[in-house]
Short mmCIF file of C-alpha atoms in Angstrom, two decimals:
data_model
loop_
_atom_site.label_atom_id
_atom_site.label_comp_id
_atom_site.label_asym_id
_atom_site.label_seq_id
_atom_site.Cartn_x
_atom_site.Cartn_y
_atom_site.Cartn_z
CA MET A 21 -54.26 66.31 106.26
CA ARG A 22 -53.24 69.87 106.97
CA THR A 23 -54.05 71.88 110.08
CA GLU A 24 -52.91 75.27 111.29
CA ILE A 25 -50.75 75.63 114.34
CA ARG A 26 -53.09 77.04 116.97
CA ARG A 27 -52.05 80.57 117.92
CA SER A 28 -53.77 82.43 120.73
CA THR A 29 -55.13 85.81 119.68
CA TRP A 30 -53.05 87.75 122.20
CA VAL A 31 -49.73 86.27 120.98
CA LYS A 32 -50.35 86.50 117.20
CA PRO A 33 -48.76 89.97 116.80
CA LEU A 34 -45.51 88.82 118.42
CA LEU A 35 -45.41 85.54 116.47
CA SER A 36 -46.04 87.44 113.22
CA VAL A 37 -42.80 89.39 113.72
CA PHE A 38 -40.99 86.06 113.23
CA GLY A 39 -43.22 84.91 110.37
CA GLY A 40 -45.63 82.99 112.60
CA THR A 41 -48.62 83.88 110.44
CA ALA A 42 -51.50 81.55 109.51
CA GLU A 43 -49.92 80.95 106.08
CA ARG A 44 -46.57 79.95 107.59
CA SER A 45 -47.78 78.06 110.69
CA TYR A 46 -49.09 74.61 109.92
CA VAL A 47 -48.69 70.87 110.27
CA ASP A 48 -49.19 68.84 107.10
CA ILE A 49 -49.31 65.05 106.98
CA LYS A 50 -48.47 63.95 103.45
CA GLY A 51 -47.30 60.57 102.29
CA ASP A 52 -44.79 59.18 104.77
CA GLU A 53 -43.98 62.37 106.64
CA ILE A 54 -45.24 65.14 108.87
CA HIS A 55 -44.20 68.61 107.74
CA VAL A 56 -44.17 71.14 110.58
CA ARG A 57 -43.64 74.79 109.73
CA PHE A 58 -43.83 77.65 112.18
CA GLY A 59 -42.81 80.96 110.65
CA TRP A 60 -39.30 81.50 109.34
CA LEU A 61 -37.62 79.86 112.32
CA PHE A 62 -38.93 76.29 112.11
CA ASP A 63 -39.41 74.08 109.06
CA GLU A 64 -38.96 70.36 109.69
CA ARG A 65 -40.06 67.14 108.00
CA ILE A 66 -40.54 64.14 110.26
CA PRO A 67 -40.66 60.66 108.74
CA LEU A 68 -43.65 58.74 110.10
CA SER A 69 -41.28 55.79 110.54
CA ARG A 70 -39.64 57.75 113.40
CA VAL A 71 -42.91 58.44 115.25
CA THR A 72 -43.40 56.05 118.17
CA SER A 73 -46.47 57.70 119.70
CA VAL A 74 -48.72 60.73 119.49
CA GLU A 75 -51.19 61.97 122.08
CA ARG A 76 -52.80 65.10 123.46
CA ALA A 77 -50.66 66.80 126.07
CA ARG A 78 -50.51 69.82 128.32
CA TRP A 79 -47.97 72.56 127.74
CA PRO A 80 -46.89 74.22 131.00
CA LEU A 81 -47.64 77.89 131.53
CA LEU A 82 -44.01 78.46 132.50
CA GLY A 83 -42.93 76.82 129.24
CA GLY A 84 -43.89 79.94 127.31
CA LEU A 85 -45.15 80.21 123.74
CA GLY A 86 -43.33 80.28 120.44
CA TRP A 87 -40.26 78.29 119.48
CA ARG A 88 -39.03 76.42 122.56
CA THR A 89 -36.42 73.82 123.44
CA ASN A 90 -34.61 72.43 126.46
CA PHE A 91 -31.49 71.96 124.23
CA VAL A 92 -31.34 68.30 125.31
CA ASP A 93 -34.20 66.26 123.82
CA THR A 94 -37.38 68.34 123.50
CA VAL A 95 -38.60 70.88 120.96
CA ALA A 96 -41.91 72.75 121.03
CA VAL A 97 -43.63 74.97 118.51
CA VAL A 98 -46.62 76.22 120.43
CA GLY A 99 -48.71 79.28 119.79
CA SER A 100 -51.30 78.38 122.41
CA TYR A 101 -51.51 76.56 125.72
CA ASP A 102 -54.59 74.77 124.38
CA ASP A 103 -54.83 71.85 121.96
CA VAL A 104 -51.23 70.68 122.28
CA VAL A 105 -50.07 67.28 121.05
CA ARG A 106 -46.88 65.41 121.93
CA ILE A 107 -45.08 63.47 119.22
CA ARG A 108 -42.46 61.01 120.46
CA LEU A 109 -39.66 60.04 118.12
CA ALA A 110 -37.12 57.23 118.01
CA PRO A 111 -34.37 57.51 117.28
CA ALA A 112 -34.04 61.19 118.07
CA LEU A 113 -34.34 63.48 115.07
CA PRO A 114 -32.19 66.63 114.86
CA MET A 115 -34.36 69.76 114.66
CA ARG A 116 -33.25 73.38 114.41
CA VAL A 117 -34.38 75.81 117.10
CA LEU A 118 -31.49 78.28 117.07
CA LEU A 119 -29.19 75.24 117.27
CA ARG A 120 -29.71 71.64 116.20
CA VAL A 121 -31.34 69.67 119.01
CA PRO A 122 -31.65 65.85 118.94
CA ALA A 123 -35.41 65.84 119.53
CA GLU A 124 -37.00 62.79 121.09
CA THR A 125 -40.19 64.76 121.76
CA LEU A 126 -41.94 67.45 119.75
CA TYR A 127 -44.84 69.46 121.19
CA VAL A 128 -47.06 71.35 118.78
CA SER A 129 -50.35 73.21 119.24
CA VAL A 130 -52.82 72.41 116.46
CA GLU A 131 -56.31 73.57 115.51
CA ASP A 132 -57.84 70.07 115.60
CA PRO A 133 -55.78 67.88 117.94
CA ASP A 134 -58.16 64.91 117.98
CA ALA A 135 -58.22 64.65 114.18
CA PHE A 136 -54.45 65.11 114.03
CA VAL A 137 -53.77 62.38 116.61
CA ALA A 138 -56.22 60.01 114.88
CA GLU A 139 -54.65 60.59 111.47
CA VAL A 140 -51.08 60.04 112.67
CA ARG A 141 -52.12 56.89 114.54
CA ARG A 142 -53.99 55.62 111.46
CA ARG A 143 -50.94 56.14 109.26
CA ILE A 144 -48.62 54.49 111.79
CA ALA A 145 -50.97 51.50 112.05
CA SER A 146 -51.22 51.14 108.26
CA ARG A 147 -47.43 51.24 108.04
CA VAL A 148 -47.16 48.37 110.55
CA SER A 149 -49.90 46.26 108.90
#
């Protein structure tokens, strides 16, 4: 399953400067991993075996849009305040957002969050069964 990272119309020009175009901004679930790419600055593969939960979430207005991190345990690639999902990981997985951050939580805005959450949960459940 592949879905675009949701990008609000008003922020698309700024994201495009950093490669955040439709062609380079997606989440792809293939095999045993989730591939998240957001422009030239973010390209990570997450093993489904590291995903402990996935659910819809809110991204705070003050959190901003684009490539975000708290440099402690959270990474976000959000192009919209709408349709955000939270992926929790254990153990933490190093992800590059300027520097390597040991991410326990990844926020990502996607075009179809309900389908994305359902697919990740289905794959996690089939892995456990």
